Amino acid sequence: MSERTNILARIREGLSVPAPVPGTHELHGNEHATAPAPIVPGMVMKWLPPVGATFGDQVALFAKNSFELKTDFQIFDSLGELQGALKTLAQVEGWQRIGTHRGTLNDAICPALGLPMMLTDESYATPDLEKCDAGISECESLIAQTGSVLVTTRSSGGRALSVLPPHHVVLVRREQLLPDLPSGFAALKQKYTGNFPSFMSLITGPSRTGDIERILVLGAHGPKKLTIFCV
Amino acid sequence: MNLNVLQFKSDSERLTHNLDHRERIQSALKKYYVARDDKKARFQDWQAARQAAAETKWEAVNHLDKYLVEFADKIEARGAKVHWASTAEQAREIILGIVKEKNARRIIKSKVMTGEEIHLNAALEAAGYDVVESDLGEYIVQLRHEAPYHFVFPAMHLSRGEISDLFEKELGSAKTDSPEELTMIARRVMRDQYLAADIGISGANFAVAETGMISITENEGNARLTCALPKVHIALMGIEKVLPKFEDLALFLPMLGTAGAGQAVTCYNSMYAGPRQPGETDGPEEMHIVLLDNKRTHLLADIEQRDALHCIRCGACLNVCPIYKNVGGHTYGTTYQGPIGSVITPHLRGIQEWKHLSSASTLCGACTEACPVKINLHHHLLHNRRNAIAQKPVWWEQTLFHLSSILFNHPALWRLAAWGGRIGQLFHPLIQGTILDPARAWTKTRDLPPVADQTFKEYWRSRQK
């Protein structure tokens, strides 16, 4: 406890003199500004990259971002179509075993693949999940502005399901598409205020690195592929 | 001259003459510029976003006591344990203490710049523990027993050939010139490490006071695995990382991704609010947060330079710095390289030992222009120069300035000097670049521009006639 007291005392001593206006680059004057006006959440949306007004615009933007990020994004008209596409994907890639979790979409789709399933809803062995060919999860929302999937421990089968298997498949309903980051954060806050999941993550494309000569390589440590099936 | 200066001078001299090195850095940076410009252009108002980010950090840093306590209390309420460390030594002891208590053997670490700052790996290794860096770039420099070259791209200075040779020697892998294959070699090594590690150590890019969370930004997924699989998660972070509100992340994550790597947002931006909660099926049983001061409060007490604590470690200032591009990251000899490193290192490690970094700048202002939180970097370098001299004047500089002031104040002397200069330059080629040359520092690699035939005053007079 004592270092806490020491550090806070040093901070308070340091802050006894106010600092000049932030970001004005006029440090040679001696003016001490009052604190800047607080930033209203809605203002941020006017500075960040634009998002179309209609749902169609937002889907188009999400698709464009997904393409640039090398995410496979497809939107289907019915659960049946989605299921067919997932079955094809499983066959093409030769999946032997999948990791997934309980959820309305997952329950409607995954068992029909007829593959051995490992559920992460109860305690599980990490090496078993590591051996799965794909991790199929639901999510909180999709963010059109950045092409991101927002996952949490509670909506998406824990911390590891969306990062450990080599292929992450997201099943999502179209009403989960949100326009921008501020709405994504607002939605989390509204849903979980007072009791957030211990882990929340914005996933923007498959795992990547540019550490070697700044050349893009997918699947550095996490999934090499990200597929988003929307219905 | 102290050792830091000698090392800086000799390394920068050697590297500026290394054309391969320069070529590699410039071609890496070219890719960054293209991507960054594209993503910046997508913002509706980048300048307004910068100003807002600067103001948000101002609010956080200028009320640091309030937000830090709020953060610590909130995340402790969620089951994390918060430790406070005034010094690097205390931080190392806290972490070693946790590792010992858990009887841990193997430690996996995602990139932690504060870990570099306190020499954490060396301390853990000296105590007999295995520490593996999981970030690909960090892993490569760890195998080479080097410090990171750049705090965002740690292995930017190496070619794929050098990395292939390194992997062949250290891991026994076959030679390859494919960055993809090299990455997959590291991926396979790391998979075993994640599954076997007892403890995962991470840093934090932001700490949210309102909700008691840390936010970690990365591209590879190594931090996600580090914070998901081991039983214990330790996060080491500087006290200045706090943001007031949860929704502030909606602004800072895209600013960091765009300025840092030329991405709209990076691949993974994860928020951690404590260890595994009731009803969750995986994640660590324990989470420890180590809050590190290590002289940050010293910088906080300087109102003129307090805004250097706004830094979000995006590396944008390095990427545009003409000095960094030529001398490279290791030359600085600091944890944080480039302009921001030159600004904060004298505060963190002693102004007299590190004042030479303030001169490693063209003062062109490119860093200030690039900074997403509007830190006035190049002016801070001038402030550091002034503070160093005010604290400990240099006699020969004082004498030179005194003599110049006499010269400038006496027109007759000035005319004499101008005449002398014109005569003197006729003989200059005889001694150019030799030890006798007063301008040797410049002339050993360059020509001295000729003194004009006329002084400005003479020119002005001739125009008046």
XYZ file of C-alpha atoms in Angstrom:
696
model
C 0.000 0.000 0.000
C 2.882 2.345 0.718
C 4.125 2.627 -2.860
C 0.595 3.502 -3.917
C 0.681 6.360 -1.414
C 4.145 7.466 -2.559
C 3.282 7.471 -6.244
C -0.004 9.276 -5.730
C 1.743 11.847 -3.541
C 4.330 12.508 -6.255
C 1.578 12.797 -8.867
C -0.380 15.288 -6.747
C 2.735 17.312 -6.086
C 3.561 17.377 -9.812
C 0.016 18.392 -10.710
C -0.045 21.290 -8.253
C 0.963 23.516 -11.163
C -1.460 23.367 -14.121
C -0.170 22.657 -17.640
C -0.823 24.876 -20.682
C -3.482 24.354 -23.345
C -3.190 20.956 -24.976
C -2.211 20.678 -28.593
C -1.851 24.369 -29.390
C 1.919 24.182 -29.943
C 2.300 27.605 -28.360
C 4.397 26.674 -25.430
C 6.329 29.877 -25.273
C 3.429 31.809 -23.833
C 2.622 31.511 -20.175
C -1.123 31.163 -20.526
C -2.721 28.487 -18.402
C -5.885 27.398 -20.048
C -8.866 26.058 -18.264
C -9.622 22.415 -18.992
C -10.853 21.751 -22.530
C -14.561 21.250 -23.057
C -15.481 17.582 -22.607
C -15.845 15.620 -25.812
C -19.435 14.615 -26.459
C -19.580 10.997 -27.688
C -21.524 11.883 -30.843
C -18.781 14.292 -31.956
C -16.313 11.485 -32.540
C -18.506 10.116 -35.326
C -17.981 13.313 -37.302
C -14.203 12.822 -37.387
C -13.831 9.091 -37.916
C -14.106 7.577 -41.414
C -17.652 8.040 -42.812
C -20.278 5.313 -42.766
C -23.250 5.305 -45.128
C -26.668 6.150 -43.742
C -28.618 3.121 -44.917
C -28.233 -0.513 -43.974
C -27.316 -1.293 -47.576
C -24.464 1.254 -47.507
C -23.172 -0.262 -44.288
C -23.247 -3.790 -45.650
C -21.394 -2.584 -48.731
C -18.797 -0.843 -46.570
C -18.350 -3.926 -44.406
C -17.905 -6.046 -47.544
C -15.346 -3.602 -48.981
C -13.355 -3.524 -45.750
C -13.511 -7.324 -45.506
C -12.155 -7.639 -49.024
C -9.193 -5.378 -48.201
C -8.544 -7.274 -44.978
C -8.713 -10.669 -46.726
C -11.728 -11.684 -44.682
C -14.266 -13.890 -46.457
C -17.606 -12.139 -45.864
C -20.840 -13.567 -47.243
C -24.434 -12.661 -46.612
C -27.248 -15.187 -47.054
C -31.008 -14.947 -47.309
C -31.802 -17.970 -45.198
C -30.334 -20.239 -42.561
C -30.515 -23.079 -45.072
C -28.285 -21.275 -47.555
C -25.816 -20.440 -44.809
C -25.751 -24.041 -43.691
C -25.120 -25.236 -47.230
C -22.209 -22.832 -47.634
C -20.675 -23.906 -44.341
C -20.988 -27.568 -45.309
C -19.216 -26.877 -48.588
C -16.482 -24.987 -46.769
C -15.980 -27.873 -44.337
C -15.710 -30.337 -47.225
C -13.368 -28.191 -49.302
C -11.018 -27.664 -46.378
C -11.381 -31.211 -45.112
C -12.326 -30.342 -41.543
C -12.112 -33.300 -39.170
C -13.192 -31.627 -35.987
C -14.609 -28.259 -34.992
C -14.623 -26.161 -31.868
C -17.762 -24.191 -31.066
C -20.090 -23.093 -28.274
C -23.790 -23.046 -27.491
C -25.818 -20.265 -29.064
C -28.974 -19.968 -31.109
C -27.207 -19.663 -34.460
C -24.522 -22.194 -33.631
C -27.087 -24.704 -32.373
C -29.094 -24.307 -35.559
C -26.108 -24.732 -37.849
C -23.167 -26.630 -36.366
C -24.621 -30.043 -35.420
C -25.821 -30.514 -39.002
C -22.240 -30.474 -40.242
C -21.992 -33.969 -38.830
C -18.481 -33.417 -37.523
C -17.095 -34.147 -34.057
C -17.661 -30.986 -32.040
C -15.806 -29.651 -29.070
C -17.849 -27.229 -26.998
C -16.095 -24.544 -24.970
C -19.082 -23.770 -22.743
C -17.701 -25.817 -19.914
C -14.119 -26.380 -18.900
C -12.172 -27.940 -21.735
C -8.594 -28.999 -22.459
C -6.691 -26.381 -24.446
C -4.671 -28.931 -26.490
C -7.985 -30.417 -27.722
C -9.139 -27.041 -28.971
C -5.761 -26.502 -30.581
C -6.355 -29.637 -32.666
C -9.661 -28.380 -34.099
C -9.591 -27.341 -37.753
C -12.008 -24.486 -37.239
C -13.453 -22.455 -34.413
C -17.050 -21.458 -35.079
C -18.313 -18.644 -32.894
C -21.047 -16.097 -32.643
C -20.274 -12.473 -31.859
C -21.612 -9.277 -30.316
C -21.667 -7.212 -33.474
C -20.019 -6.339 -36.758
C -18.597 -2.840 -37.234
C -19.053 -1.524 -40.787
C -16.611 1.374 -40.372
C -13.588 -0.859 -39.858
C -14.721 -4.308 -41.018
C -14.353 -5.652 -37.467
C -16.068 -8.405 -35.510
C -16.678 -7.639 -31.863
C -16.391 -10.748 -29.691
C -16.587 -11.242 -25.927
C -16.079 -14.181 -23.603
C -19.818 -14.400 -23.094
C -21.033 -14.135 -26.668
C -18.278 -15.993 -28.455
C -17.327 -19.096 -26.521
C -14.562 -17.734 -24.286
C -11.150 -16.237 -24.926
C -9.443 -18.949 -26.964
C -12.056 -20.252 -29.419
C -11.730 -17.269 -31.738
C -7.927 -17.272 -31.771
C -6.548 -20.784 -31.308
C -7.904 -22.870 -34.261
C -6.434 -22.003 -37.699
C -9.763 -20.947 -39.199
C -12.209 -18.680 -37.342
C -15.766 -18.740 -38.646
C -18.238 -16.176 -37.347
C -21.967 -16.743 -37.602
C -23.955 -13.546 -37.273
C -27.413 -12.124 -37.927
C -27.742 -9.057 -40.085
C -29.335 -7.001 -37.319
C -26.007 -7.276 -35.477
C -24.297 -5.017 -38.020
C -23.526 -1.644 -36.423
C -22.325 1.433 -38.281
C -19.213 2.527 -36.369
C -16.874 2.069 -33.425
C -18.691 4.492 -31.097
C -21.914 2.507 -31.553
C -20.022 -0.733 -30.945
C -18.693 0.548 -27.624
C -22.055 2.079 -26.696
C -23.786 -1.252 -27.336
C -21.328 -3.114 -25.106
C -21.794 -0.567 -22.377
C -25.556 -0.741 -22.580
C -25.610 -4.522 -22.517
C -23.008 -5.134 -19.833
C -22.726 -2.043 -17.663
C -21.878 -3.107 -14.164
C -20.781 -6.556 -15.260
C -18.553 -6.618 -18.309
C -17.161 -9.905 -19.631
C -13.482 -10.263 -18.689
C -12.479 -10.198 -22.342
C -13.755 -8.171 -25.292
C -11.982 -7.918 -28.607
C -12.335 -6.231 -31.955
C -11.142 -8.690 -34.583
C -10.265 -6.973 -37.836
C -9.236 -9.566 -40.386
C -7.268 -12.793 -39.915
C -4.115 -12.700 -37.758
C -1.313 -10.922 -39.583
C 2.242 -9.691 -39.302
C 4.541 -7.394 -41.239
C 7.563 -7.983 -39.050
C 9.730 -9.404 -41.839
C 10.594 -6.667 -44.332
C 7.108 -5.218 -43.790
C 5.675 -7.962 -46.022
C 2.148 -9.029 -45.068
C 1.863 -12.618 -43.830
C -1.460 -13.992 -42.593
C -1.783 -16.339 -39.632
C 1.166 -15.172 -37.564
C -0.116 -16.722 -34.337
C -3.891 -16.654 -34.587
C -6.238 -17.844 -37.350
C -4.926 -17.837 -40.898
C -8.460 -17.418 -42.195
C -11.456 -15.432 -41.039
C -14.858 -16.220 -42.513
C -17.966 -14.245 -41.648
C -21.318 -15.775 -42.598
C -24.207 -13.394 -42.102
C -27.894 -14.238 -42.398
C 32.512 12.897 -23.396
C 30.359 10.216 -21.816
C 29.979 6.702 -23.180
C 26.462 7.265 -24.518
C 27.703 10.108 -26.690
C 30.686 8.150 -27.995
C 28.459 5.193 -28.808
C 25.888 7.418 -30.527
C 28.565 9.138 -32.604
C 30.353 6.031 -33.735
C 27.168 4.056 -34.475
C 25.526 6.866 -36.387
C 28.664 7.423 -38.432
C 28.952 3.736 -39.279
C 25.262 3.311 -40.155
C 24.850 6.425 -42.263
C 27.543 4.988 -44.520
C 25.792 1.637 -44.743
C 23.712 1.941 -47.890
C 22.083 -1.489 -47.513
C 20.812 -0.549 -44.106
C 19.405 2.742 -45.342
C 17.810 1.097 -48.318
C 16.082 -1.485 -46.119
C 14.696 1.065 -43.682
C 13.520 3.395 -46.429
C 11.784 0.675 -48.388
C 10.028 -0.569 -45.242
C 8.933 2.964 -44.445
C 7.707 3.616 -47.965
C 5.121 0.854 -47.521
C 4.098 2.430 -44.244
C 3.677 5.917 -45.765
C 1.426 4.662 -48.542
C -0.841 2.774 -46.150
C -0.917 5.549 -43.574
C -1.794 8.248 -46.074
C -4.598 6.115 -47.454
C -6.101 5.447 -44.011
C -5.640 9.043 -42.843
C -7.468 10.286 -45.913
C -10.479 8.169 -44.953
C -11.006 10.180 -41.772
C -13.638 12.863 -42.128
C -11.478 15.235 -40.098
C -8.062 13.969 -39.053
C -7.021 17.300 -37.525
C -10.124 17.534 -35.330
C -9.567 13.933 -34.277
C -5.955 14.750 -33.314
C -7.062 17.732 -31.292
C -9.687 15.649 -29.491
C -7.140 12.922 -28.783
C -4.710 15.545 -27.409
C -7.434 17.005 -25.194
C -8.504 13.592 -23.914
C -4.944 12.715 -22.960
C -4.561 16.162 -21.390
C -7.614 15.493 -19.243
C -6.265 12.066 -18.234
C -2.682 13.157 -17.490
C -3.680 16.363 -15.703
C -5.999 14.407 -13.402
C -3.803 11.343 -13.245
C -4.262 10.796 -9.507
C -8.037 10.630 -9.872
C -8.107 8.375 -12.943
C -5.360 6.058 -11.738
C -7.165 5.416 -8.459
C -10.443 4.919 -10.300
C -8.794 2.425 -12.663
C -7.067 0.516 -9.861
C -10.184 0.316 -7.697
C -12.426 -0.784 -10.568
C -10.136 -3.520 -11.850
C -9.463 -4.764 -8.299
C -13.218 -5.005 -7.801
C -13.184 -7.404 -10.751
C -10.628 -9.637 -9.079
C -7.322 -8.335 -10.453
C -4.521 -7.446 -8.076
C -2.907 -4.051 -8.626
C 0.732 -3.503 -7.634
C 2.424 -0.104 -7.518
C 6.104 0.249 -8.383
C 8.017 3.487 -7.956
C 11.200 2.137 -9.502
C 12.302 -0.400 -12.090
C 13.782 -2.499 -9.306
C 10.498 -2.640 -7.406
C 8.645 -3.656 -10.571
C 11.111 -6.479 -11.200
C 10.782 -7.655 -7.609
C 6.993 -7.669 -7.778
C 7.002 -9.743 -10.953
C 9.691 -12.122 -9.682
C 7.693 -12.481 -6.485
C 4.574 -13.557 -8.387
C 6.542 -15.969 -10.555
C 8.150 -17.554 -7.489
C 4.908 -17.799 -5.564
C 3.294 -19.632 -8.483
C 6.210 -22.019 -8.836
C 6.236 -21.119 -12.496
C 8.967 -22.319 -14.824
C 8.015 -21.122 -18.260
C 6.952 -17.632 -19.098
C 5.506 -16.366 -22.363
C 5.608 -12.667 -23.052
C 3.879 -10.517 -25.618
C 5.539 -7.242 -26.508
C 6.042 -5.026 -23.438
C 8.047 -1.853 -23.900
C 7.991 -1.183 -20.160
C 9.560 -4.641 -19.835
C 12.446 -3.441 -22.016
C 12.590 -0.317 -19.889
C 13.104 -2.248 -16.649
C 15.215 -5.067 -18.226
C 12.669 -7.640 -17.142
C 13.895 -10.529 -19.286
C 17.415 -10.283 -17.934
C 16.081 -10.298 -14.366
C 13.847 -13.321 -14.990
C 16.590 -15.229 -16.767
C 19.088 -14.441 -14.023
C 16.619 -15.977 -11.563
C 16.513 -19.137 -13.646
C 13.275 -18.779 -15.606
C 12.701 -19.313 -19.322
C 11.144 -16.281 -20.980
C 10.029 -16.416 -24.595
C 8.967 -13.359 -26.559
C 5.893 -14.259 -28.613
C 5.744 -11.240 -30.928
C 7.541 -12.325 -34.108
C 9.777 -9.259 -34.308
C 10.571 -9.387 -30.595
C 11.300 -13.102 -30.845
C 13.762 -12.479 -33.667
C 15.635 -9.792 -31.755
C 15.532 -11.928 -28.614
C 17.247 -14.773 -30.504
C 19.862 -12.260 -31.622
C 20.291 -10.952 -28.053
C 19.461 -7.469 -29.286
C 17.163 -4.701 -28.148
C 14.171 -3.861 -30.391
C 15.153 -1.642 -33.288
C 11.835 0.201 -33.397
C 9.143 0.049 -30.749
C 6.464 -0.936 -33.242
C 8.544 -2.958 -35.747
C 11.294 -4.493 -33.587
C 13.091 -6.394 -36.387
C 12.759 -3.779 -39.114
C 16.532 -3.694 -39.710
C 16.854 -7.353 -40.698
C 16.499 -8.954 -44.097
C 14.691 -12.238 -44.617
C 18.087 -13.813 -45.369
C 19.463 -12.784 -41.987
C 16.318 -14.068 -40.271
C 16.532 -17.351 -42.161
C 20.173 -17.782 -41.097
C 19.228 -16.980 -37.527
C 16.410 -19.561 -37.490
C 18.684 -22.126 -39.090
C 21.296 -21.596 -36.406
C 18.989 -21.298 -33.381
C 16.062 -23.532 -34.326
C 17.621 -25.881 -36.861
C 15.096 -24.979 -39.543
C 15.820 -25.221 -43.270
C 16.919 -22.128 -45.181
C 14.133 -20.173 -46.880
C 13.676 -16.748 -48.399
C 9.904 -16.726 -47.903
C 8.650 -14.402 -45.134
C 5.589 -16.653 -44.919
C 7.620 -19.790 -44.218
C 9.724 -17.926 -41.679
C 6.581 -16.747 -39.924
C 5.214 -20.294 -39.867
C 8.425 -21.594 -38.273
C 7.968 -19.081 -35.458
C 4.259 -19.924 -35.242
C 5.014 -23.602 -34.648
C 7.632 -22.848 -31.999
C 5.267 -20.489 -30.247
C 2.273 -22.831 -30.207
C 4.146 -25.204 -27.904
C 5.214 -22.313 -25.745
C 1.675 -20.987 -25.220
C 0.377 -24.408 -24.272
C 3.216 -25.042 -21.827
C 3.610 -21.600 -20.241
C 2.579 -21.083 -16.626
C 2.568 -17.312 -16.794
C 1.777 -14.808 -19.531
C 3.220 -11.302 -19.329
C 1.767 -8.478 -21.403
C 1.867 -4.717 -21.519
C -1.093 -2.388 -21.975
C -1.737 0.267 -24.582
C -4.515 1.923 -22.622
C -6.097 1.564 -19.198
C -9.728 2.646 -18.957
C -10.496 4.315 -15.638
C -14.272 4.282 -15.937
C -14.607 0.530 -16.400
C -11.345 -0.885 -14.986
C -9.950 -2.509 -18.123
C -6.718 -2.586 -20.023
C -6.649 -2.485 -23.801
C -4.004 -4.262 -25.850
C -3.416 -3.518 -29.521
C -1.648 -6.016 -31.774
C -1.755 -7.689 -35.173
C -0.475 -11.198 -34.640
C -2.749 -12.631 -31.953
C 0.222 -13.434 -29.731
C -0.994 -11.125 -26.977
C -4.446 -12.714 -27.163
C -2.953 -16.174 -26.688
C -0.626 -14.901 -23.965
C -3.618 -13.506 -22.066
C -5.898 -16.507 -22.727
C -3.948 -19.689 -22.083
C -1.587 -19.405 -19.059
C -3.115 -19.566 -15.576
C -1.659 -16.248 -14.517
C -1.650 -12.992 -16.486
C 0.672 -10.172 -15.454
C 0.305 -6.809 -17.193
C 3.092 -4.278 -16.755
C 2.201 -0.700 -17.688
C 3.358 2.867 -17.215
C 1.085 5.005 -15.040
C 0.454 7.410 -17.911
C -1.555 4.909 -19.972
C -4.915 5.860 -18.472
C -7.899 7.077 -20.483
C -10.948 8.425 -18.681
C -13.811 6.675 -20.463
C -14.633 3.411 -22.200
C -15.787 5.163 -25.372
C -12.472 7.046 -25.629
C -11.213 3.820 -27.163
C -13.475 4.436 -30.168
C -11.214 7.381 -31.002
C -7.843 6.092 -29.782
C -7.884 2.640 -31.384
C -8.251 4.014 -34.942
C -5.797 6.851 -34.239
C -3.206 4.357 -32.978
C -3.771 1.929 -35.852
C -3.610 4.634 -38.500
C -0.638 6.588 -37.168
C 1.247 3.509 -36.009
C 0.880 0.976 -38.784
C -1.248 2.512 -41.539
C -4.241 0.342 -40.637
C -7.819 1.542 -40.048
C -7.500 -0.344 -36.762
C -5.006 -3.093 -36.043
C -6.066 -6.720 -36.313
C -6.779 -7.307 -32.627
C -7.806 -4.675 -30.113
C -8.649 -6.493 -26.907
C -10.031 -5.216 -23.635
C -9.257 -7.185 -20.477
C -11.411 -6.585 -17.411
C -9.919 -8.845 -14.788
C -9.225 -12.585 -14.688
C -11.793 -15.238 -15.662
C -15.185 -14.224 -14.234
C -17.833 -16.563 -12.792
C -19.531 -18.396 -15.646
C -16.598 -17.997 -18.053
C -14.920 -21.141 -19.263
C -11.374 -20.071 -19.991
C -8.889 -17.327 -19.281
C -6.395 -16.921 -16.446
C -7.324 -17.582 -12.826
C -5.278 -14.602 -11.691
C -4.562 -11.207 -13.171
C -1.897 -8.859 -11.829
C -1.429 -5.273 -12.935
C 1.936 -3.678 -12.208
C 1.772 0.117 -12.390
C 5.191 1.581 -13.077
C 6.305 5.101 -12.251
C 10.080 4.920 -12.952
C 10.448 8.737 -13.076
C 7.266 9.399 -15.023
C 6.220 11.629 -12.127
C 9.424 13.578 -12.752
C 8.207 14.353 -16.256
C 4.726 15.086 -14.906
C 6.135 17.780 -12.636
C 7.530 19.674 -15.642
C 4.543 21.633 -16.916
C 6.322 22.611 -20.098
C 6.961 19.005 -21.105
C 4.157 17.194 -19.296
C 2.445 16.542 -22.605
C 5.216 14.076 -23.522
C 3.252 11.726 -21.233
C 0.409 11.875 -23.774
C 2.455 9.578 -26.023
C 0.564 6.466 -27.146
C 3.730 4.762 -28.498
C 2.530 4.582 -32.092
C 5.995 5.213 -33.515
C 4.752 7.721 -36.114
C 7.454 10.217 -35.101
C 10.214 7.672 -35.718
C 8.867 6.737 -39.100
C 9.084 10.282 -40.434
C 12.281 11.362 -38.674
C 15.174 12.054 -41.092
C 17.668 11.201 -38.365
C 16.035 7.896 -37.430
C 15.863 6.923 -41.103
C 19.626 7.302 -41.399
C 21.070 6.265 -38.063
C 18.553 3.526 -37.222
C 17.002 2.524 -33.918
C 19.850 0.870 -32.053
C 22.060 3.931 -32.336
C 19.929 5.832 -29.833
C 20.818 3.342 -27.097
C 17.416 3.965 -25.497
C 14.256 1.931 -24.838
C 12.209 4.406 -26.861
C 13.956 5.501 -30.034
C 13.487 8.482 -32.330
C 12.074 11.895 -31.437
C 9.856 10.789 -28.535
C 12.738 8.785 -27.087
C 15.018 11.810 -27.373
C 12.416 13.905 -25.553
C 11.628 11.592 -22.646
C 14.893 9.713 -22.076
C 16.693 12.693 -20.479
C 13.814 12.901 -17.969
C 13.799 9.197 -17.243
C 17.534 8.538 -17.245
C 19.365 11.795 -16.590
C 19.653 14.936 -18.682
C 23.443 15.277 -18.695
C 23.978 11.696 -19.873
C 21.350 11.898 -22.616
C 21.327 15.544 -23.697
C 23.122 14.690 -26.938
C 19.892 13.136 -28.245
C 18.308 16.600 -28.361
C 20.771 17.418 -31.115
C 19.919 14.278 -33.067
C 17.208 16.218 -34.856
C 16.925 18.461 -37.865
C 14.184 20.373 -36.009
C 12.152 20.039 -39.203
C 8.981 19.383 -37.233
C 7.952 16.298 -39.211
C 7.587 14.407 -35.908
C 5.318 17.043 -34.413
C 3.213 17.017 -37.558
C 2.917 13.226 -37.506
C 2.045 12.882 -33.825
C -1.599 11.780 -33.462
C -1.861 13.355 -30.000
C -0.103 16.577 -31.020
C 2.953 16.385 -28.783
C 5.163 19.332 -29.622
C 8.173 17.103 -30.147
C 10.686 19.309 -31.913
C 10.117 22.179 -29.509
C 10.666 19.792 -26.630
C 14.058 18.929 -28.102
C 14.927 22.611 -27.935
C 13.664 22.757 -24.354
C 15.902 19.820 -23.474
C 18.915 21.579 -25.010
C 18.147 24.732 -23.062
C 17.582 22.850 -19.795
C 20.796 20.876 -20.144
C 22.835 24.033 -20.692
C 21.085 25.971 -17.941
C 21.854 23.162 -15.527
C 25.485 22.749 -16.566
C 26.915 25.372 -18.931
C 29.709 24.348 -21.326
C 32.625 26.780 -21.037
C 33.782 26.697 -24.652
C 30.247 27.183 -25.980
C 29.825 30.149 -23.670
C 33.109 31.614 -24.888
C 32.161 31.108 -28.531
C 28.787 32.775 -28.084
C 30.429 35.617 -26.210
C 32.940 36.156 -29.037
C 30.193 35.974 -31.671
C 28.185 38.579 -29.849
C 31.206 40.931 -29.893
C 31.596 40.263 -33.616
C 27.936 40.922 -34.415
C 27.902 44.104 -32.349
C 30.901 45.761 -34.018
C 30.440 46.542 -37.747
C 34.121 47.090 -38.301
C 35.009 43.720 -36.804
C 32.269 42.057 -38.852
C 33.642 43.569 -42.075
C 37.090 42.385 -41.152
C 35.802 38.882 -40.485
C 33.884 38.783 -43.798
C 37.011 39.876 -45.641
C 39.103 37.362 -43.714
C 36.635 34.604 -44.594
C 36.858 35.332 -48.309
C 40.655 35.311 -48.198
C 40.733 32.290 -45.907
C 38.647 30.131 -48.222
C 41.307 30.442 -50.951
C 43.638 28.475 -48.685
C 41.009 26.149 -47.274
C 41.518 23.344 -49.843
C 45.035 22.862 -48.455
C 43.715 21.710 -45.089
C 40.187 20.615 -46.004
C 39.104 17.570 -44.013
C 42.409 17.329 -42.134
C 42.911 17.687 -38.435
C 43.934 21.326 -38.922
C 40.576 22.197 -40.489
C 38.349 24.084 -38.039
C 35.286 22.916 -40.035
C 36.441 19.297 -40.100
C 33.266 17.776 -38.674
C 31.475 19.040 -41.766
C 34.183 18.947 -44.428
C 35.439 15.416 -44.003
C 32.352 14.187 -45.844
C 31.092 17.323 -47.602
C 32.238 20.506 -49.356
C 32.000 23.767 -47.514
C 29.703 26.184 -49.370
C 31.768 29.173 -50.606
C 31.535 32.474 -48.771
C 29.554 34.963 -50.887
C 31.520 37.591 -52.863
C 29.549 40.332 -51.210
C 28.052 40.594 -47.748
C 24.351 41.376 -47.672
C 25.195 44.858 -46.484
C 27.482 45.468 -49.461
C 24.839 44.125 -51.801
C 22.200 46.387 -50.253
C 24.432 49.440 -50.577
C 25.176 48.693 -54.218
C 21.397 48.479 -54.924
C 20.744 51.856 -53.295
C 23.010 53.710 -55.718
